[in-house]
CSV table of C-alpha atoms in Angstrom, one decimal:
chain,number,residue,atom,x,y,z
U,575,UNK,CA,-28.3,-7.6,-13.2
U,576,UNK,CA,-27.9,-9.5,-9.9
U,577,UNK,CA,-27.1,-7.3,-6.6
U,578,UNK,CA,-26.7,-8.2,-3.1
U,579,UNK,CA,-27.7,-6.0,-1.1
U,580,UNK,CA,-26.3,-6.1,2.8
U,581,UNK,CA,-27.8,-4.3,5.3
U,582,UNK,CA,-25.6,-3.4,8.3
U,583,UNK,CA,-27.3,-3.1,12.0
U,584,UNK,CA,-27.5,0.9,12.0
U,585,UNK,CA,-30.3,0.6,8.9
U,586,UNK,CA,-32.5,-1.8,10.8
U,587,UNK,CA,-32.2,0.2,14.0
U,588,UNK,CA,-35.8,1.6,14.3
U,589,UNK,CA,-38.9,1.9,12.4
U,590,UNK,CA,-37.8,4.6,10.5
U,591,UNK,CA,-34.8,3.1,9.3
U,592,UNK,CA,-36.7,-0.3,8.1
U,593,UNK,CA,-38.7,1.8,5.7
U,594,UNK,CA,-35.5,3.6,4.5
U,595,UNK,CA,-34.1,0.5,3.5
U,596,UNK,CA,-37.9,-0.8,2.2
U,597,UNK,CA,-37.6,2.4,-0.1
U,598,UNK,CA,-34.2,1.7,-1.0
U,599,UNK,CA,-35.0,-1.9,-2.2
U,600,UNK,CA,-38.3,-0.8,-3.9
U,601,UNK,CA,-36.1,1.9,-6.3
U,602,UNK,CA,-34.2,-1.1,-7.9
U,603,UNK,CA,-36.3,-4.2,-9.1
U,604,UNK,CA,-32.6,-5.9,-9.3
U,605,UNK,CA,-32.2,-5.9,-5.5
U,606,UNK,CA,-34.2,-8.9,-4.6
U,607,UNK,CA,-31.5,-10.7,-2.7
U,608,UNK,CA,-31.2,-8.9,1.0
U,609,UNK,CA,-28.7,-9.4,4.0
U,610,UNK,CA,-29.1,-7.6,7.2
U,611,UNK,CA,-27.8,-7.3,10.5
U,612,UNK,CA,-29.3,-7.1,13.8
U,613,UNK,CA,-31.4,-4.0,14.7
U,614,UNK,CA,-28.3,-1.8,16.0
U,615,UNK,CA,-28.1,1.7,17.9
U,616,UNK,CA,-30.9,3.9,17.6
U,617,UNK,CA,-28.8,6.7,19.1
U,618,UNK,CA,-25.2,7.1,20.4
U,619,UNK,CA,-26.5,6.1,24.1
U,620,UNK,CA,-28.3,3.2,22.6
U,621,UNK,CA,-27.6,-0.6,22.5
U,622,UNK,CA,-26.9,-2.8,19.6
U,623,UNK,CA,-29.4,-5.8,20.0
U,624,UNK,CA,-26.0,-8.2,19.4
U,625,UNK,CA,-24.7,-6.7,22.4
U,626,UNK,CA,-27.6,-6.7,24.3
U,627,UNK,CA,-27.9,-10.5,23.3
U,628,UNK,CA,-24.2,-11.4,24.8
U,629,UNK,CA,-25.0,-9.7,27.8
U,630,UNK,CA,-28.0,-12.3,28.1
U,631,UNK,CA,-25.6,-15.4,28.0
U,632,UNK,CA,-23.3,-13.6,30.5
U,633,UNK,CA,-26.4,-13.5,33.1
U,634,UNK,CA,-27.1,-16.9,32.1
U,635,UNK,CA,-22.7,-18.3,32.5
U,636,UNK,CA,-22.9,-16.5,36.6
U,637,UNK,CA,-26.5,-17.1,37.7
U,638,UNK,CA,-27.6,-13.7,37.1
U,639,UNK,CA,-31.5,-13.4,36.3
U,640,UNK,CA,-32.0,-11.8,33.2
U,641,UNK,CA,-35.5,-11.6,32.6
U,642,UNK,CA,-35.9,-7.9,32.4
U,643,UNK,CA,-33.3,-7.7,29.8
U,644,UNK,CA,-35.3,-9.8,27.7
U,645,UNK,CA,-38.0,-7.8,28.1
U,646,UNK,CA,-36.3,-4.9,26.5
U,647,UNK,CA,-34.9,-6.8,23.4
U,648,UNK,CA,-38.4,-8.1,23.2
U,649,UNK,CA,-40.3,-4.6,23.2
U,650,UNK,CA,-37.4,-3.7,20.6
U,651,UNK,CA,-38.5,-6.2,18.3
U,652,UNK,CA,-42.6,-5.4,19.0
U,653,UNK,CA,-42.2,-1.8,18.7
U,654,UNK,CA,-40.5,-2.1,15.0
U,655,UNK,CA,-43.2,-4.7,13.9
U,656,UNK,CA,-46.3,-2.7,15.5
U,657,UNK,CA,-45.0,0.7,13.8
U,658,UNK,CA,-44.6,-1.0,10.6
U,659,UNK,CA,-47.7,-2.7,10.9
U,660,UNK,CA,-45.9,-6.5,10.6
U,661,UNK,CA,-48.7,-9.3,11.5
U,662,UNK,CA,-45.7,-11.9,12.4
U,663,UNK,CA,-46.2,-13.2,15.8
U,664,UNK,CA,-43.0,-11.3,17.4
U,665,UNK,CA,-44.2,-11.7,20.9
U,666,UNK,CA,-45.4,-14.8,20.7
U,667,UNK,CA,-41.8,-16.2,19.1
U,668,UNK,CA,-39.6,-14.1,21.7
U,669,UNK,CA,-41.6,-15.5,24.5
U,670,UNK,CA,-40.5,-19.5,23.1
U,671,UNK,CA,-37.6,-18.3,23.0
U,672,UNK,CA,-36.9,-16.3,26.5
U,673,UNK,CA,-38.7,-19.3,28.4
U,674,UNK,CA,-36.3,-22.1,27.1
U,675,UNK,CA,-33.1,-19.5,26.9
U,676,UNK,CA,-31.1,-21.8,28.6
U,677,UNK,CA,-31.1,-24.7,26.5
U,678,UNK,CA,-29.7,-22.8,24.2
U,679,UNK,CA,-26.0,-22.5,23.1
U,680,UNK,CA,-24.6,-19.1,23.4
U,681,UNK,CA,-23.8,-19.1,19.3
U,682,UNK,CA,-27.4,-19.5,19.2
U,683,UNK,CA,-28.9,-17.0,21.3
U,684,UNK,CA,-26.8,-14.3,19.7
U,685,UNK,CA,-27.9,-15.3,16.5
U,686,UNK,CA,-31.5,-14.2,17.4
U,687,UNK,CA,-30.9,-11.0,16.7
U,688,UNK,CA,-30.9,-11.1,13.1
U,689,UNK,CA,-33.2,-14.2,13.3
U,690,UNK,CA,-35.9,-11.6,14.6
U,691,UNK,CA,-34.8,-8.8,12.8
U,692,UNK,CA,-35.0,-10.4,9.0
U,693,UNK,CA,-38.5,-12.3,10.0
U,694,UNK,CA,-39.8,-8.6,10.5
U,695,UNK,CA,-37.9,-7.5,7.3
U,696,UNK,CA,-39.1,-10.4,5.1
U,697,UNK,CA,-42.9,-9.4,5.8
U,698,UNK,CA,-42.2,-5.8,5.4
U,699,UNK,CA,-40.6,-6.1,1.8
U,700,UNK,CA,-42.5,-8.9,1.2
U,701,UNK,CA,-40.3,-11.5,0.5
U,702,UNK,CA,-39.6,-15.1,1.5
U,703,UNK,CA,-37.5,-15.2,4.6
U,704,UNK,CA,-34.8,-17.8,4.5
U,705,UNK,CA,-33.2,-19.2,7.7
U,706,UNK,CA,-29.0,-18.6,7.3
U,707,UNK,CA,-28.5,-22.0,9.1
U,708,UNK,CA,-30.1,-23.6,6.1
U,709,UNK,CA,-27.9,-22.4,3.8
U,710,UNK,CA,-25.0,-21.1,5.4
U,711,UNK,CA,-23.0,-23.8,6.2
U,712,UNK,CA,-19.7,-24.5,7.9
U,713,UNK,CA,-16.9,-27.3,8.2
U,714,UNK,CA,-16.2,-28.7,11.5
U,715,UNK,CA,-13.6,-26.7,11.5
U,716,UNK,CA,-15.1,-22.9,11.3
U,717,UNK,CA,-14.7,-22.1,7.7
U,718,UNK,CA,-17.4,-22.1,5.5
U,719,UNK,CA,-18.0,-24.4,3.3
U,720,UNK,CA,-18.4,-22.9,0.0
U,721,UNK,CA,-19.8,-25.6,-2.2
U,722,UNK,CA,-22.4,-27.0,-0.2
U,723,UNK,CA,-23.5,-23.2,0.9
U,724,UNK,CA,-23.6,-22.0,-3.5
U,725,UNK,CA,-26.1,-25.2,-4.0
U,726,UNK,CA,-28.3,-24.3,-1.2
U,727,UNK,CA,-28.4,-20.8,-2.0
U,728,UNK,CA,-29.0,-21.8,-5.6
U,729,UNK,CA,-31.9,-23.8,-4.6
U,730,UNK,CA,-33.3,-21.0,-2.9
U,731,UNK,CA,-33.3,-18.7,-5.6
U,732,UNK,CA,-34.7,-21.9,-8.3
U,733,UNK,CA,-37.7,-21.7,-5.3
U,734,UNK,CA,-38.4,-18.3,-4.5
U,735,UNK,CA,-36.3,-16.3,-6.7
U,736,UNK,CA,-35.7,-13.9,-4.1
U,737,UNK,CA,-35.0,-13.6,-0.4
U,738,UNK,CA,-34.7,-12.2,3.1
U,739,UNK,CA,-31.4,-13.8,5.1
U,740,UNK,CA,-29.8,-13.1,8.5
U,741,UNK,CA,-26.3,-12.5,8.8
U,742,UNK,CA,-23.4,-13.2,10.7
U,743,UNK,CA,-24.5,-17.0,11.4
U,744,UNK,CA,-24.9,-20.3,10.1
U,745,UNK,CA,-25.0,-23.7,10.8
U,746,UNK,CA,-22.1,-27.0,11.5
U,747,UNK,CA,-22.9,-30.3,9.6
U,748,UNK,CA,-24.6,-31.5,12.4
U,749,UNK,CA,-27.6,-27.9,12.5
U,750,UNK,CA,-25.3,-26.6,15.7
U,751,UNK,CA,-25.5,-22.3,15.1
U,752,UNK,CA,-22.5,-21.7,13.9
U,753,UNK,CA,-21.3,-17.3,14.0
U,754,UNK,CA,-18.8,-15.7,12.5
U,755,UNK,CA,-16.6,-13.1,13.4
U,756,UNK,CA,-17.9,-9.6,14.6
U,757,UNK,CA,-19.2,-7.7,11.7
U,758,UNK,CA,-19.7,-11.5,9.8
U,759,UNK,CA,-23.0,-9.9,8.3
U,760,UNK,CA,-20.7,-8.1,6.0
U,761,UNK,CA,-18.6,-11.6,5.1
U,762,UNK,CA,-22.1,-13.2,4.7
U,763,UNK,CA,-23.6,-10.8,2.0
U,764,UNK,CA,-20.2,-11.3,0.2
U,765,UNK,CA,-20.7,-15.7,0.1
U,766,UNK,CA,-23.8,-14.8,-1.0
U,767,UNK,CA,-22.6,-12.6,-4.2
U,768,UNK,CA,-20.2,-14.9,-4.8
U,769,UNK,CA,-22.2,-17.7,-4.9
U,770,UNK,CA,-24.9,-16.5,-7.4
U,771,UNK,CA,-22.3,-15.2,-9.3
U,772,UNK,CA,-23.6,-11.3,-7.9
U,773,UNK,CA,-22.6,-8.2,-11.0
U,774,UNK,CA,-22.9,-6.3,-7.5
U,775,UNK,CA,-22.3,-6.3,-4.0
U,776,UNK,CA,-24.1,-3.8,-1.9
U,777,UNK,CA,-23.2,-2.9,2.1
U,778,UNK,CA,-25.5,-0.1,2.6
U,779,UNK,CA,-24.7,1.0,6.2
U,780,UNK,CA,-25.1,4.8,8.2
U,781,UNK,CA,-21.7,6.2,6.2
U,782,UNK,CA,-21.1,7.7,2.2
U,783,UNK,CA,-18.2,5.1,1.7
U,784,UNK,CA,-14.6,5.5,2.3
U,785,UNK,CA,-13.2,9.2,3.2
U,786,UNK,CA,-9.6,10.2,2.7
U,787,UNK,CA,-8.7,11.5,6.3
U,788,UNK,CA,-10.1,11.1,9.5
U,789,UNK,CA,-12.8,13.9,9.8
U,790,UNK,CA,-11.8,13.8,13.2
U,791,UNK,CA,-8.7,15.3,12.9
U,792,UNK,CA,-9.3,16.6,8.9
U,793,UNK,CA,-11.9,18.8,8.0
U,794,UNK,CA,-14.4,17.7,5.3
U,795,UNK,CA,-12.5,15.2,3.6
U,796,UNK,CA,-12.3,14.5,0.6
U,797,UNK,CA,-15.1,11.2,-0.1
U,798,UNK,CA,-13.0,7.9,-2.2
U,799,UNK,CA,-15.1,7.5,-5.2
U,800,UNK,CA,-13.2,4.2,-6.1
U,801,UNK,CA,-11.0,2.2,-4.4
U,802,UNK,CA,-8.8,-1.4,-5.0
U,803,UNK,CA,-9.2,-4.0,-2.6
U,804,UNK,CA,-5.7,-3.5,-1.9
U,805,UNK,CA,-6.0,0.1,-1.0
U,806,UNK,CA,-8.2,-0.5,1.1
U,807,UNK,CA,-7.0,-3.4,2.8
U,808,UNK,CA,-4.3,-1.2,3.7
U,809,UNK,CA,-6.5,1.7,4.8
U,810,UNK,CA,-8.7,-0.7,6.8
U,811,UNK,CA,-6.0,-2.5,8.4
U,812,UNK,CA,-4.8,0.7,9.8
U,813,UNK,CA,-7.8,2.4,11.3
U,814,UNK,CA,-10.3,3.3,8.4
U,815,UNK,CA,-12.8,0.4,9.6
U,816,UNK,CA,-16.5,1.2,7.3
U,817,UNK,CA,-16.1,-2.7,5.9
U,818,UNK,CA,-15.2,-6.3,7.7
U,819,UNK,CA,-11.9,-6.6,6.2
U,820,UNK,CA,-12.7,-10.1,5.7
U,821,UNK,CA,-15.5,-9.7,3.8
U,822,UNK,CA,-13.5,-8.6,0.2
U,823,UNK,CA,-11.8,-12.0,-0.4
U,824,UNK,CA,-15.6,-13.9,-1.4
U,825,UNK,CA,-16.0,-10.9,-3.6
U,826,UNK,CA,-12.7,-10.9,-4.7
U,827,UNK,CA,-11.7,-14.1,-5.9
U,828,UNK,CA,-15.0,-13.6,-8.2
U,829,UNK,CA,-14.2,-10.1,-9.4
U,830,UNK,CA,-17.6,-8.7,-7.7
U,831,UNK,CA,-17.1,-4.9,-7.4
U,832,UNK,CA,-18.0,-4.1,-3.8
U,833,UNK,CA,-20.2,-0.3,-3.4
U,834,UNK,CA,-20.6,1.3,-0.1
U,835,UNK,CA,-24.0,3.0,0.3
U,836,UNK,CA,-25.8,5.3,2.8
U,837,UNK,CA,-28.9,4.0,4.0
U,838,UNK,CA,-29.3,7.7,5.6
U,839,UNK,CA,-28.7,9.7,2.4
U,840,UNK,CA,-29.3,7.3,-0.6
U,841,UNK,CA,-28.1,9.5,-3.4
U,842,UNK,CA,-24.8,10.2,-2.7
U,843,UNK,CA,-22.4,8.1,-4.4
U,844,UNK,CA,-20.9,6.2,-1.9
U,845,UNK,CA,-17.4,4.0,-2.9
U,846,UNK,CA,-17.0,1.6,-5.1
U,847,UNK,CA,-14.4,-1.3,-4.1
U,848,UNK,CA,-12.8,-3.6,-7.1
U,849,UNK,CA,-9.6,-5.7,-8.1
U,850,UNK,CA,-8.1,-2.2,-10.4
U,851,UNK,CA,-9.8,1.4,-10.4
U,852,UNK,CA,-9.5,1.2,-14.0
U,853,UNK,CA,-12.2,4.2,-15.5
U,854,UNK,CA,-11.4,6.4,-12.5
U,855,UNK,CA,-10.0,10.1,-14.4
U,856,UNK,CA,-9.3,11.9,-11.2
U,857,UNK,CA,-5.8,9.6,-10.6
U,858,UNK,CA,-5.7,11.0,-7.6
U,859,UNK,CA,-2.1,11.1,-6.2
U,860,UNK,CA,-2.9,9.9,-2.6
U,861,UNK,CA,-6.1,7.9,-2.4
U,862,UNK,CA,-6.5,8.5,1.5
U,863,UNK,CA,-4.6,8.8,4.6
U,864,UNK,CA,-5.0,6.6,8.2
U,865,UNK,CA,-3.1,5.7,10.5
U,866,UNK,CA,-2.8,4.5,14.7
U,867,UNK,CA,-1.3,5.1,17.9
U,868,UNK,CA,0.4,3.2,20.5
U,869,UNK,CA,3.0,1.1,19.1
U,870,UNK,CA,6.4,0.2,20.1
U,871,UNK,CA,9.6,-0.4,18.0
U,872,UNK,CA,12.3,-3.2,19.8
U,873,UNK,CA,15.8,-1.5,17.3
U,874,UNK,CA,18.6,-4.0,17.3
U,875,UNK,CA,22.3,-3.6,16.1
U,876,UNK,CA,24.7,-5.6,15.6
U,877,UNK,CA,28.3,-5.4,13.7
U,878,UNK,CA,28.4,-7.3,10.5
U,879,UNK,CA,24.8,-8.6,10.5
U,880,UNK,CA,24.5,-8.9,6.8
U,881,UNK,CA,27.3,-11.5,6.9
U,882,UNK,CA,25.3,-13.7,9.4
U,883,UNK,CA,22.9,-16.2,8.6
U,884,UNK,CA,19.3,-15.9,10.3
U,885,UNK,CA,19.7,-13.3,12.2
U,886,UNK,CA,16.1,-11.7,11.6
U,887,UNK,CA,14.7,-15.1,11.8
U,888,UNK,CA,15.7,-15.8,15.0
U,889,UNK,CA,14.6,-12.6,16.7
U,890,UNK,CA,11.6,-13.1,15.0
U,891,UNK,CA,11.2,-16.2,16.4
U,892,UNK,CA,11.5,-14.9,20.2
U,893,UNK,CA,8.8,-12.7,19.4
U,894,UNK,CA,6.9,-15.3,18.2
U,895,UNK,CA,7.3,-17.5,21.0
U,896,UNK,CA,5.3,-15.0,23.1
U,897,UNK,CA,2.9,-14.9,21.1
U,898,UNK,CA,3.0,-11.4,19.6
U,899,UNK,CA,1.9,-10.0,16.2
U,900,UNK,CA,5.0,-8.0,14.1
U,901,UNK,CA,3.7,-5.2,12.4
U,902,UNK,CA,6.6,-3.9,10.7
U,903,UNK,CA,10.1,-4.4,9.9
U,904,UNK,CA,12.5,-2.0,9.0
U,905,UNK,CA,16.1,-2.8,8.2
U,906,UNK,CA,19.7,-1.2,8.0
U,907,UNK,CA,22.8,-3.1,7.0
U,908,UNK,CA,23.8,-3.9,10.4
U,909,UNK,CA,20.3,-3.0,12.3
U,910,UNK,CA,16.5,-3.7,12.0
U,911,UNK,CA,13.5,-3.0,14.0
U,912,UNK,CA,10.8,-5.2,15.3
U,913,UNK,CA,7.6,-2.8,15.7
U,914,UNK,CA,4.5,-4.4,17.3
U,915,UNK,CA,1.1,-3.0,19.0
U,916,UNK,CA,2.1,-2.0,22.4
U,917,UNK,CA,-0.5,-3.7,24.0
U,918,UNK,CA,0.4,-6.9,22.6
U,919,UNK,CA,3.7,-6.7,24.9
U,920,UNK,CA,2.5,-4.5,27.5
U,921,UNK,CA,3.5,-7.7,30.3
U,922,UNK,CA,6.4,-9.0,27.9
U,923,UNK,CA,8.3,-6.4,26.3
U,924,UNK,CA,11.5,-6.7,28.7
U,925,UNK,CA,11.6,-10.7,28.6
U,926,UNK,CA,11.5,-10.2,25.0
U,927,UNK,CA,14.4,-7.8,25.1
U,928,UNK,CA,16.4,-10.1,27.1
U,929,UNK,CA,16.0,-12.8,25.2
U,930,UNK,CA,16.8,-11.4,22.4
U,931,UNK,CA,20.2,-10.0,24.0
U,932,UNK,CA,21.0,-13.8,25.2
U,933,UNK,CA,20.0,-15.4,21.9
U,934,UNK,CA,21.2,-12.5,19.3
U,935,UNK,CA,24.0,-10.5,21.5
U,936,UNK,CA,23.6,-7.2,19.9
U,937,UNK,CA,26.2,-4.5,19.8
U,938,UNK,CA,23.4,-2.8,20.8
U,939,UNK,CA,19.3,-3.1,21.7
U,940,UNK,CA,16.8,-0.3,22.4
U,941,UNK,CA,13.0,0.5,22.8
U,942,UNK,CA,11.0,3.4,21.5
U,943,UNK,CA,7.2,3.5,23.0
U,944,UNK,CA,4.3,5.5,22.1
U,945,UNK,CA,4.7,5.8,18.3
U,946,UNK,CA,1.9,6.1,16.2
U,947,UNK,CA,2.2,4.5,12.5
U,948,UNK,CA,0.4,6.6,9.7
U,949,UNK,CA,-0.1,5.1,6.4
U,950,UNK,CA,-0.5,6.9,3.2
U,951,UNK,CA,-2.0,5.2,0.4
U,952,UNK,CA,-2.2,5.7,-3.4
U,953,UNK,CA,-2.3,3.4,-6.3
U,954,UNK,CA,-1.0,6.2,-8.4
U,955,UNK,CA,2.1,7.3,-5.9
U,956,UNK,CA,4.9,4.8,-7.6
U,957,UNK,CA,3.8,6.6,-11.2
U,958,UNK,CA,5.1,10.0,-9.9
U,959,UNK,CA,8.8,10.2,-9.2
U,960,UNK,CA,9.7,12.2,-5.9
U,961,UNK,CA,6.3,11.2,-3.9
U,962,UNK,CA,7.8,9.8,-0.7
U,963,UNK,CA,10.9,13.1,-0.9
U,964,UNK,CA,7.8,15.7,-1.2
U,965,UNK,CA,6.1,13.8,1.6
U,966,UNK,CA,9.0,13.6,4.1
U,967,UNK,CA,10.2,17.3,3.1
U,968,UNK,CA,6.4,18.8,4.1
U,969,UNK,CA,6.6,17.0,7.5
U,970,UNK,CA,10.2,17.9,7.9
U,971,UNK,CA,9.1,21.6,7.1
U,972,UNK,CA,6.3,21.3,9.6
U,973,UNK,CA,8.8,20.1,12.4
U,974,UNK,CA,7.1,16.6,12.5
U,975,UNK,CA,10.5,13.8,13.4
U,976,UNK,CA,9.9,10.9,11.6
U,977,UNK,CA,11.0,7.7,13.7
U,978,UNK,CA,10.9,5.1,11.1
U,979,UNK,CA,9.7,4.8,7.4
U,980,UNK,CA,8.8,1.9,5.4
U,981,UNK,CA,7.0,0.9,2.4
U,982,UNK,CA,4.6,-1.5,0.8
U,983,UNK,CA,6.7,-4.0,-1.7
U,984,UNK,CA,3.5,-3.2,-4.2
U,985,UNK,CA,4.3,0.3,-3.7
U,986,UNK,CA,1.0,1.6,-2.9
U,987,UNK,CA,1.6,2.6,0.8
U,988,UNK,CA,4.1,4.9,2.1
U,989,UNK,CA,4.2,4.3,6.3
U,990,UNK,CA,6.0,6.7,8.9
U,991,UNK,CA,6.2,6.6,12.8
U,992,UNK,CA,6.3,9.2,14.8
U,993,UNK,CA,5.4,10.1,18.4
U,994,UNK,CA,2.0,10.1,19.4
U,995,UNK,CA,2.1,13.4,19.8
U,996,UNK,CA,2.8,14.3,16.3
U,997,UNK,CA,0.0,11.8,15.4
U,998,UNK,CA,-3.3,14.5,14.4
U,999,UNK,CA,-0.5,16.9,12.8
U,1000,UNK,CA,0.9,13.9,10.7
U,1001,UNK,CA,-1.9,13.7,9.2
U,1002,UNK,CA,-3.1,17.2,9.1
U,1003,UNK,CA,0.3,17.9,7.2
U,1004,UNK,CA,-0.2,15.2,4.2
U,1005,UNK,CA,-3.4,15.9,3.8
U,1006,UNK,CA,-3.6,19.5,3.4
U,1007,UNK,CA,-0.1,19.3,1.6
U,1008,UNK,CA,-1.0,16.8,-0.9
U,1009,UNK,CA,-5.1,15.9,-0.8
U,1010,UNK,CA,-6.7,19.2,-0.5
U,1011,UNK,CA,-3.9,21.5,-2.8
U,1012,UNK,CA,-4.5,18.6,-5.2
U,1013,UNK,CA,-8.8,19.4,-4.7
U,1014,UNK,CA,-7.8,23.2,-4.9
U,1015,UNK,CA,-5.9,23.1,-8.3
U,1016,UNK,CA,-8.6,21.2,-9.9
């Protein structure tokens, strides 16, 4: 059995944590293929080494010295390797490195953070470390080039059968460090599964997998044994972050079941991520519950819309002109909404009304602010007849107004706005009323 097993920065944080994850990697002889991160927060008032890193190049970019910053991300990296008894010359490479920092692109000096952190990783586990600019490698223009990445990779393993490799960076045709998006360790770990053909992608990071609720606003929620990808594409998208979103479609397109693991607390389950959640008994109704504040709805009406060509389409087309993301669209017979993230219009919003009011002439054209979308979402919801009723009658019994309603055409997400206000008690409401009565009868 091949697994990949990705590392995120919170496992690699300290000392500690590396020989959590060297105990984690010893219990299965069939994780031999390792992605990590950058050494990330030791504690909530700690610094992620990436962040620590982009700070540098900002001293560099307005003339600020930042040799004492160095320092620190360099006693990071010698404290781990002296603790864990690593003979690799950390000092010795940080101190190349700091004295020629500014040749250096800023890609490249980011990327040093998981450069340093997997040399120290490869010698603890003792396993060949492989540079991710060698095999890792991206088109010209910024997306990775798949086919020339699987036959480096593939050579790797033919070599060394096993391996230690950065994330979140590769290289351009021409060697020039190449990073990918925020959380790209994630996305790398899944091109690596895909290209040896992985049975198993593991992200192994500080949480048990996906929970149903917010335990910020619900109490002990209930964990997500299994998940689709589009369940949680939806959940993601609207607040429940524990994966880079982008990191399913490597995994996907080859039908590699993603697991989410807890470095911290190995045993529990965690959540298992795949195309259909075929196997899973429970059929739980609602599969979890998120959801986010601050967006704003732009309602149009107009007489006799339906009979008028492109009327959508050229609203949406103002909006578009500025620049702005469109969430959601509900629509009436002779109305629709335009709902988009606040912020997105924060300097806008009013030239986008008039527009609009030039270009469309409504009968009418109003704005509601500081609505907050919540999204529930179950693969099993459009089996049961009278899901979305029971769910708009318990918030309508709870005094919650619902402000706008819409649902996924694959019928696995049900989404309602209300006011911010009503945002925690949203929640609160579907949960208890659906998720933990459901846990109760059982």
């Amino acid at each position: 059995m091949i697994k990949i097993a990705k590392f995120g920065g919170s496992s690699v944080a300290s000392a500690e944590q590396f020989k959590k994850v060297k105990a984690i990697v010893e219990a299965d002889p069939d994780r031999c293929f390792i992605v990590s991160s950058a050494a990330g927060k030791r504690h909530s008032t700690d610094n992620k080494i990436t962040d620590l890193l982009l700070l540098v190049n900002a001293h560099i970019e307005y003339h600020v010295d930042c040799t004492s910053l160095l320092a620190d991300i360099e006693a990071r990296f010698v404290e781990i390797a002296d603790e864990l008894g690593v003979t690799w010359p950390v000092a010795k490479e940080f101190k190349k490195f700091a004295t020629n920092i500014k040749s250096f692109s800023p890609e490249y000096v980011v990327s040093r953070g998981e450069w340093f952190t997997c040399q120290i990783l490869a010698e603890y586990l003792g396993l060949p470390f492989v540079d991710a600019a060698d095999v890792m490698l991206f088109h010209h223009d910024g997306t990775i080039d798949m086919e020339r990445t699987a036959s480096r990779i593939k050579g790797v393993v033919a070599r060394s059968g096993s391996f230690v490799l950065p994330g979140f960076y590769g290289a351009t045709v021409d060697g020039a460090i190449k990073l990918f998006q925020r959380g790209g360790g994630d996305i790398t770990g899944a091109i690596v599964a895909r290209c040896l053909d992985a049975d198993l992608y593991e992200n192994w990071t500080d949480v048990s997998g996906f929970l149903s609720a917010d335990p910020r606003i619900v109490q002990n929620p209930r964990a997500i044994g299994r998940i689709t990808f589009d369940e949680m594409r939806e959940l993601s998208y609207m607040g429940a972050s524990v994966l880079q979103e982008e990191a399913i479609f490597p995994v996907r397109e080859a039908n590699i079941p993603i697991q989410i693991k807890n470095t911290n607390r190995p045993e529990d389950t965690g959540t298992v991520i795949r195309e259909t959640a075929d196997g899973d008994v429970s059929e739980h109704l609602i599969t979890g519950i998120a959801g986010k504040k601050d967006f704003l709805a732009i309602h149009v009406k107009k007489a006799h819309m339906s009979n008028e060509v492109g009327v959508i389409s050229r609203a949406l087309n103002i909006v578009e002109r500025y620049g702005v993301s469109v969430e959601h669209i509900p629509t009436g017979v002779d109305s629709f909404g335009i709902v988009v993230n606040a912020s997105d219009v924060k300097d806008t919003v009013y030239s986008i009304i008039s527009d609009i009011r030039r270009e469309i002439e409504p009968d009418d054209i109003t704005m509601v602010d500081r609505l907050a979308l919540v999204s529930v979402v179950g693969r099993n919801m459009s089996r049961r007849s009278g899901t979305s009723g029971k769910i708009f009658g318990a918030l309508g019994n709870a005094g919650v107004n619902i402000r706008m309603i819409t649902q996924s055409s694959e019928e696995i997400s049900i989404i309602v706005g209300v006011d911010n206000t009503d945002f925690d008690r949203t929640i609160g409401v579907i949960y208890n009323g659906f998720v933990r009565d459901e846990m109760v009868s059982r």
